[in-house]
Amino acid sequence: MPRRTPLPPPPPPEHLRAWPGAEAMLADRARAMDELIARHLGPGRLVRFWLLVGGAALGWGIVGAALRAFEGPGDPLVAVFGAVFGALGLAGVVTCWIFLGMGVRRDRTVRRLLVGWAQVGRDHGFSAAPWRAPGLSLAWLLSSVAVCGLGLWSSLGFAVTARPGSDTYTDAVFFIGLGVILWLAGLLGAAKAVGHYRWAVRMGAGRG
């Protein structure tokens, strides 16, 4: 399996910078920032993010199905299979969230690198326009808002429409848990899109 391509390095300290001229410096800055934006907001990153969220939701679905195995008559074999599949589903949820957490840490690293490279050559002029990525930011924001809405519909919708006798505690655990997963994932995606937009505005205004 090929190793993940490393992020661009941070810019060298000012006292060690030895570009042959302003054009070379600005070209290196552009290449680094293009790569960082692609690794931060690019379509591949967006697809991986939602695949992990989908994996977490699927794992929770397996947990919900396993819980239903304990609602019927006390069949030991069914209970064993339910426990095994429930553990597998829960492991899938935890694994997906671990990778999502690693993505959040990586995003913080990318943000620091973006801030560092954006400071390079400021006296030669800087425009944040090429790196605002409005289309990608909007894709992150709209998909995240949609997923937040699904999460609210799953959890609050169930709480409002639940009827004693027809809906069980298993139903409550499944729908509310699924809603929490989707809601948190949507918040992560929306915060990423809004955070990038605010960074681009600050950089364009020269506030770092």
PDB file of C-alpha atoms in Angstrom:
ATOM      1  CA  MET A   1       0.000   0.000   0.000  1.00  0.00           C
ATOM      2  CA  PRO A   2       1.549   3.359  -0.996  1.00  0.00           C
ATOM      3  CA  ARG A   3       2.327   5.767   1.799  1.00  0.00           C
ATOM      4  CA  ARG A   4       0.304   8.947   2.096  1.00  0.00           C
ATOM      5  CA  THR A   5       1.972  11.875   0.327  1.00  0.00           C
ATOM      6  CA  PRO A   6       3.379  14.196   3.013  1.00  0.00           C
ATOM      7  CA  LEU A   7       2.126  17.737   3.379  1.00  0.00           C
ATOM      8  CA  PRO A   8       4.250  20.568   1.972  1.00  0.00           C
ATOM      9  CA  PRO A   9       6.911  21.659   4.476  1.00  0.00           C
ATOM     10  CA  PRO A  10       6.550  24.931   6.357  1.00  0.00           C
ATOM     11  CA  PRO A  11       8.293  27.960   4.888  1.00  0.00           C
ATOM     12  CA  PRO A  12      11.902  28.407   6.020  1.00  0.00           C
ATOM     13  CA  PRO A  13      12.586  30.967   8.763  1.00  0.00           C
ATOM     14  CA  GLU A  14      13.210  34.479   7.492  1.00  0.00           C
ATOM     15  CA  HIS A  15      16.939  34.408   8.271  1.00  0.00           C
ATOM     16  CA  LEU A  16      17.349  31.206   6.217  1.00  0.00           C
ATOM     17  CA  ARG A  17      15.339  32.192   3.165  1.00  0.00           C
ATOM     18  CA  ALA A  18      17.480  32.181   0.042  1.00  0.00           C
ATOM     19  CA  TRP A  19      15.183  32.460  -2.961  1.00  0.00           C
ATOM     20  CA  PRO A  20      17.001  33.768  -6.050  1.00  0.00           C
ATOM     21  CA  GLY A  21      14.300  36.387  -6.566  1.00  0.00           C
ATOM     22  CA  ALA A  22      10.762  37.481  -5.795  1.00  0.00           C
ATOM     23  CA  GLU A  23       9.292  35.460  -8.670  1.00  0.00           C
ATOM     24  CA  ALA A  24      10.771  32.205  -7.383  1.00  0.00           C
ATOM     25  CA  MET A  25       9.562  32.960  -3.868  1.00  0.00           C
ATOM     26  CA  LEU A  26       6.014  33.740  -5.009  1.00  0.00           C
ATOM     27  CA  ALA A  27       5.967  30.653  -7.248  1.00  0.00           C
ATOM     28  CA  ASP A  28       6.956  28.418  -4.320  1.00  0.00           C
ATOM     29  CA  ARG A  29       4.306  30.087  -2.163  1.00  0.00           C
ATOM     30  CA  ALA A  30       1.642  29.503  -4.809  1.00  0.00           C
ATOM     31  CA  ARG A  31       2.582  25.843  -5.248  1.00  0.00           C
ATOM     32  CA  ALA A  32       2.555  25.201  -1.496  1.00  0.00           C
ATOM     33  CA  MET A  33      -0.769  26.937  -0.942  1.00  0.00           C
ATOM     34  CA  ASP A  34      -2.408  25.248  -3.935  1.00  0.00           C
ATOM     35  CA  GLU A  35      -1.376  21.868  -2.553  1.00  0.00           C
ATOM     36  CA  LEU A  36      -2.519  22.728   0.968  1.00  0.00           C
ATOM     37  CA  ILE A  37      -5.930  23.940  -0.194  1.00  0.00           C
ATOM     38  CA  ALA A  38      -6.386  20.775  -2.266  1.00  0.00           C
ATOM     39  CA  ARG A  39      -5.459  18.599   0.725  1.00  0.00           C
ATOM     40  CA  HIS A  40      -7.757  20.629   2.985  1.00  0.00           C
ATOM     41  CA  LEU A  41     -10.909  21.071   0.894  1.00  0.00           C
ATOM     42  CA  GLY A  42     -10.363  19.053  -2.296  1.00  0.00           C
ATOM     43  CA  PRO A  43     -12.988  16.680  -3.720  1.00  0.00           C
ATOM     44  CA  GLY A  44     -11.010  13.640  -2.592  1.00  0.00           C
ATOM     45  CA  ARG A  45     -10.943  14.949   0.972  1.00  0.00           C
ATOM     46  CA  LEU A  46     -14.676  15.632   0.828  1.00  0.00           C
ATOM     47  CA  VAL A  47     -15.448  12.121  -0.454  1.00  0.00           C
ATOM     48  CA  ARG A  48     -13.244  10.482   2.200  1.00  0.00           C
ATOM     49  CA  PHE A  49     -14.911  12.527   4.932  1.00  0.00           C
ATOM     50  CA  TRP A  50     -18.439  11.482   3.957  1.00  0.00           C
ATOM     51  CA  LEU A  51     -17.389   7.882   3.381  1.00  0.00           C
ATOM     52  CA  LEU A  52     -16.175   7.781   6.982  1.00  0.00           C
ATOM     53  CA  VAL A  53     -19.421   9.355   8.172  1.00  0.00           C
ATOM     54  CA  GLY A  54     -21.348   6.815   6.113  1.00  0.00           C
ATOM     55  CA  GLY A  55     -19.252   4.031   7.619  1.00  0.00           C
ATOM     56  CA  ALA A  56     -20.060   5.274  11.125  1.00  0.00           C
ATOM     57  CA  ALA A  57     -23.773   5.412  10.283  1.00  0.00           C
ATOM     58  CA  LEU A  58     -23.631   1.904   8.779  1.00  0.00           C
ATOM     59  CA  GLY A  59     -21.860   0.599  11.871  1.00  0.00           C
ATOM     60  CA  TRP A  60     -24.556   2.137  14.050  1.00  0.00           C
ATOM     61  CA  GLY A  61     -27.177   0.491  11.858  1.00  0.00           C
ATOM     62  CA  ILE A  62     -25.544  -2.875  12.560  1.00  0.00           C
ATOM     63  CA  VAL A  63     -25.645  -2.069  16.286  1.00  0.00           C
ATOM     64  CA  GLY A  64     -29.353  -1.263  16.003  1.00  0.00           C
ATOM     65  CA  ALA A  65     -30.062  -4.523  14.167  1.00  0.00           C
ATOM     66  CA  ALA A  66     -28.085  -6.438  16.789  1.00  0.00           C
ATOM     67  CA  LEU A  67     -30.072  -4.842  19.613  1.00  0.00           C
ATOM     68  CA  ARG A  68     -33.280  -6.110  18.039  1.00  0.00           C
ATOM     69  CA  ALA A  69     -31.981  -9.642  18.533  1.00  0.00           C
ATOM     70  CA  PHE A  70     -32.534  -9.191  22.262  1.00  0.00           C
ATOM     71  CA  GLU A  71     -36.142  -8.061  21.933  1.00  0.00           C
ATOM     72  CA  GLY A  72     -37.614 -11.440  21.025  1.00  0.00           C
ATOM     73  CA  PRO A  73     -37.716 -14.718  22.939  1.00  0.00           C
ATOM     74  CA  GLY A  74     -34.529 -15.557  24.800  1.00  0.00           C
ATOM     75  CA  ASP A  75     -32.816 -17.694  22.174  1.00  0.00           C
ATOM     76  CA  PRO A  76     -29.174 -18.102  23.261  1.00  0.00           C
ATOM     77  CA  LEU A  77     -27.900 -18.566  19.694  1.00  0.00           C
ATOM     78  CA  VAL A  78     -29.637 -15.410  18.487  1.00  0.00           C
ATOM     79  CA  ALA A  79     -28.267 -13.520  21.493  1.00  0.00           C
ATOM     80  CA  VAL A  80     -24.722 -14.668  20.721  1.00  0.00           C
ATOM     81  CA  PHE A  81     -24.966 -13.605  17.087  1.00  0.00           C
ATOM     82  CA  GLY A  82     -26.529 -10.313  18.166  1.00  0.00           C
ATOM     83  CA  ALA A  83     -23.690  -9.635  20.590  1.00  0.00           C
ATOM     84  CA  VAL A  84     -21.034 -10.454  17.977  1.00  0.00           C
ATOM     85  CA  PHE A  85     -22.571  -8.284  15.278  1.00  0.00           C
ATOM     86  CA  GLY A  86     -23.236  -5.513  17.778  1.00  0.00           C
ATOM     87  CA  ALA A  87     -19.568  -5.520  18.809  1.00  0.00           C
ATOM     88  CA  LEU A  88     -18.495  -5.432  15.155  1.00  0.00           C
ATOM     89  CA  GLY A  89     -20.839  -2.543  14.409  1.00  0.00           C
ATOM     90  CA  LEU A  90     -19.655  -0.594  17.444  1.00  0.00           C
ATOM     91  CA  ALA A  91     -16.034  -1.221  16.460  1.00  0.00           C
ATOM     92  CA  GLY A  92     -16.820   0.181  13.017  1.00  0.00           C
ATOM     93  CA  VAL A  93     -18.354   3.317  14.540  1.00  0.00           C
ATOM     94  CA  VAL A  94     -15.361   3.877  16.825  1.00  0.00           C
ATOM     95  CA  THR A  95     -12.855   3.253  14.015  1.00  0.00           C
ATOM     96  CA  CYS A  96     -14.547   5.721  11.683  1.00  0.00           C
ATOM     97  CA  TRP A  97     -14.604   8.382  14.386  1.00  0.00           C
ATOM     98  CA  ILE A  98     -10.939   7.787  15.152  1.00  0.00           C
ATOM     99  CA  PHE A  99     -10.123   8.509  11.502  1.00  0.00           C
ATOM    100  CA  LEU A 100     -12.397  11.561  11.565  1.00  0.00           C
ATOM    101  CA  GLY A 101     -10.529  12.811  14.621  1.00  0.00           C
ATOM    102  CA  MET A 102      -7.216  12.266  12.850  1.00  0.00           C
ATOM    103  CA  GLY A 103      -8.602  14.337   9.982  1.00  0.00           C
ATOM    104  CA  VAL A 104      -9.404  17.184  12.372  1.00  0.00           C
ATOM    105  CA  ARG A 105      -5.825  17.103  13.686  1.00  0.00           C
ATOM    106  CA  ARG A 106      -4.495  17.125  10.125  1.00  0.00           C
ATOM    107  CA  ASP A 107      -6.718  20.099   9.305  1.00  0.00           C
ATOM    108  CA  ARG A 108      -5.156  22.067  12.156  1.00  0.00           C
ATOM    109  CA  THR A 109      -1.709  21.290  10.773  1.00  0.00           C
ATOM    110  CA  VAL A 110      -2.789  22.397   7.291  1.00  0.00           C
ATOM    111  CA  ARG A 111      -4.186  25.630   8.722  1.00  0.00           C
ATOM    112  CA  ARG A 112      -0.872  26.430  10.430  1.00  0.00           C
ATOM    113  CA  LEU A 113       0.993  25.768   7.179  1.00  0.00           C
ATOM    114  CA  LEU A 114      -1.419  27.968   5.225  1.00  0.00           C
ATOM    115  CA  VAL A 115      -0.933  30.821   7.674  1.00  0.00           C
ATOM    116  CA  GLY A 116       2.838  30.417   7.494  1.00  0.00           C
ATOM    117  CA  TRP A 117       3.015  30.371   3.693  1.00  0.00           C
ATOM    118  CA  ALA A 118       0.571  33.255   3.362  1.00  0.00           C
ATOM    119  CA  GLN A 119       3.028  35.418   5.311  1.00  0.00           C
ATOM    120  CA  VAL A 120       5.798  34.732   2.794  1.00  0.00           C
ATOM    121  CA  GLY A 121       6.357  37.673   0.473  1.00  0.00           C
ATOM    122  CA  ARG A 122       3.591  39.855   1.882  1.00  0.00           C
ATOM    123  CA  ASP A 123       5.584  42.941   0.937  1.00  0.00           C
ATOM    124  CA  HIS A 124       5.373  41.829  -2.705  1.00  0.00           C
ATOM    125  CA  GLY A 125       1.600  41.791  -2.580  1.00  0.00           C
ATOM    126  CA  PHE A 126      -0.845  39.135  -1.524  1.00  0.00           C
ATOM    127  CA  SER A 127      -4.352  38.307  -2.669  1.00  0.00           C
ATOM    128  CA  ALA A 128      -6.358  35.593  -0.957  1.00  0.00           C
ATOM    129  CA  ALA A 129      -8.714  35.315  -3.943  1.00  0.00           C
ATOM    130  CA  PRO A 130      -6.930  32.356  -5.618  1.00  0.00           C
ATOM    131  CA  TRP A 131      -7.220  30.331  -2.401  1.00  0.00           C
ATOM    132  CA  ARG A 132     -10.726  31.145  -1.234  1.00  0.00           C
ATOM    133  CA  ALA A 133     -12.038  28.058  -3.072  1.00  0.00           C
ATOM    134  CA  PRO A 134     -15.662  29.241  -2.932  1.00  0.00           C
ATOM    135  CA  GLY A 135     -16.999  26.237  -4.844  1.00  0.00           C
ATOM    136  CA  LEU A 136     -15.310  23.692  -2.589  1.00  0.00           C
ATOM    137  CA  SER A 137     -16.242  25.624   0.553  1.00  0.00           C
ATOM    138  CA  LEU A 138     -19.854  25.739  -0.590  1.00  0.00           C
ATOM    139  CA  ALA A 139     -19.846  21.995  -1.315  1.00  0.00           C
ATOM    140  CA  TRP A 140     -18.587  21.310   2.209  1.00  0.00           C
ATOM    141  CA  LEU A 141     -21.107  23.706   3.739  1.00  0.00           C
ATOM    142  CA  LEU A 142     -24.203  22.554   1.834  1.00  0.00           C
ATOM    143  CA  SER A 143     -23.497  18.847   2.322  1.00  0.00           C
ATOM    144  CA  SER A 144     -22.817  19.453   6.016  1.00  0.00           C
ATOM    145  CA  VAL A 145     -26.022  21.432   6.507  1.00  0.00           C
ATOM    146  CA  ALA A 146     -27.981  18.658   4.765  1.00  0.00           C
ATOM    147  CA  VAL A 147     -26.439  16.015   7.032  1.00  0.00           C
ATOM    148  CA  CYS A 148     -27.148  18.163  10.115  1.00  0.00           C
ATOM    149  CA  GLY A 149     -30.774  18.329   8.990  1.00  0.00           C
ATOM    150  CA  LEU A 150     -30.901  14.539   8.637  1.00  0.00           C
ATOM    151  CA  GLY A 151     -29.444  14.205  12.119  1.00  0.00           C
ATOM    152  CA  LEU A 152     -32.073  16.492  13.603  1.00  0.00           C
ATOM    153  CA  TRP A 153     -34.818  14.675  11.727  1.00  0.00           C
ATOM    154  CA  SER A 154     -33.563  11.323  12.999  1.00  0.00           C
ATOM    155  CA  SER A 155     -33.265  12.260  16.671  1.00  0.00           C
ATOM    156  CA  LEU A 156     -35.797  15.029  17.289  1.00  0.00           C
ATOM    157  CA  GLY A 157     -38.233  13.647  14.733  1.00  0.00           C
ATOM    158  CA  PHE A 158     -38.285  10.318  16.507  1.00  0.00           C
ATOM    159  CA  ALA A 159     -38.667  11.966  19.906  1.00  0.00           C
ATOM    160  CA  VAL A 160     -41.672  13.957  18.680  1.00  0.00           C
ATOM    161  CA  THR A 161     -43.436  11.137  16.819  1.00  0.00           C
ATOM    162  CA  ALA A 162     -42.629   8.219  19.146  1.00  0.00           C
ATOM    163  CA  ARG A 163     -45.699   6.404  20.467  1.00  0.00           C
ATOM    164  CA  PRO A 164     -45.729   4.100  23.518  1.00  0.00           C
ATOM    165  CA  GLY A 165     -46.396   0.510  22.549  1.00  0.00           C
ATOM    166  CA  SER A 166     -45.377   0.912  18.897  1.00  0.00           C
ATOM    167  CA  ASP A 167     -41.855   2.295  19.354  1.00  0.00           C
ATOM    168  CA  THR A 168     -39.353   0.508  21.576  1.00  0.00           C
ATOM    169  CA  TYR A 169     -36.291   1.552  23.532  1.00  0.00           C
ATOM    170  CA  THR A 170     -34.224  -0.054  20.783  1.00  0.00           C
ATOM    171  CA  ASP A 171     -35.830   2.303  18.272  1.00  0.00           C
ATOM    172  CA  ALA A 172     -35.022   5.260  20.524  1.00  0.00           C
ATOM    173  CA  VAL A 173     -31.373   4.225  20.925  1.00  0.00           C
ATOM    174  CA  PHE A 174     -30.961   3.687  17.193  1.00  0.00           C
ATOM    175  CA  PHE A 175     -32.617   6.852  15.888  1.00  0.00           C
ATOM    176  CA  ILE A 176     -31.244   9.194  18.541  1.00  0.00           C
ATOM    177  CA  GLY A 177     -27.749   7.691  18.243  1.00  0.00           C
ATOM    178  CA  LEU A 178     -27.854   7.985  14.455  1.00  0.00           C
ATOM    179  CA  GLY A 179     -28.992  11.585  14.804  1.00  0.00           C
ATOM    180  CA  VAL A 180     -26.073  12.405  17.090  1.00  0.00           C
ATOM    181  CA  ILE A 181     -23.585  10.840  14.640  1.00  0.00           C
ATOM    182  CA  LEU A 182     -24.964  12.798  11.693  1.00  0.00           C
ATOM    183  CA  TRP A 183     -25.322  16.030  13.660  1.00  0.00           C
ATOM    184  CA  LEU A 184     -21.739  15.967  14.934  1.00  0.00           C
ATOM    185  CA  ALA A 185     -20.373  15.068  11.491  1.00  0.00           C
ATOM    186  CA  GLY A 186     -22.358  17.884   9.900  1.00  0.00           C
ATOM    187  CA  LEU A 187     -21.028  20.346  12.471  1.00  0.00           C
ATOM    188  CA  LEU A 188     -17.447  19.258  11.718  1.00  0.00           C
ATOM    189  CA  GLY A 189     -17.924  19.795   7.996  1.00  0.00           C
ATOM    190  CA  ALA A 190     -19.706  23.135   8.399  1.00  0.00           C
ATOM    191  CA  ALA A 191     -17.068  24.409  10.835  1.00  0.00           C
ATOM    192  CA  LYS A 192     -14.375  23.497   8.319  1.00  0.00           C
ATOM    193  CA  ALA A 193     -16.071  25.398   5.487  1.00  0.00           C
ATOM    194  CA  VAL A 194     -16.808  28.477   7.600  1.00  0.00           C
ATOM    195  CA  GLY A 195     -13.330  28.418   9.138  1.00  0.00           C
ATOM    196  CA  HIS A 196     -11.675  28.422   5.726  1.00  0.00           C
ATOM    197  CA  TYR A 197     -13.848  31.298   4.531  1.00  0.00           C
ATOM    198  CA  ARG A 198     -13.026  33.370   7.635  1.00  0.00           C
ATOM    199  CA  TRP A 199      -9.320  32.633   7.177  1.00  0.00           C
ATOM    200  CA  ALA A 200      -9.428  33.795   3.542  1.00  0.00           C
ATOM    201  CA  VAL A 201     -11.233  36.999   4.531  1.00  0.00           C
ATOM    202  CA  ARG A 202      -8.703  37.737   7.287  1.00  0.00           C
ATOM    203  CA  MET A 203      -5.764  37.062   4.997  1.00  0.00           C
ATOM    204  CA  GLY A 204      -7.245  39.234   2.284  1.00  0.00           C
ATOM    205  CA  ALA A 205      -7.597  42.040   4.800  1.00  0.00           C
ATOM    206  CA  GLY A 206      -3.986  41.546   5.905  1.00  0.00           C
ATOM    207  CA  ARG A 207      -4.847  40.475   9.435  1.00  0.00           C
ATOM    208  CA  GLY A 208      -2.924  37.162   9.346  1.00  0.00           C
TER     209      GLY A 208
END
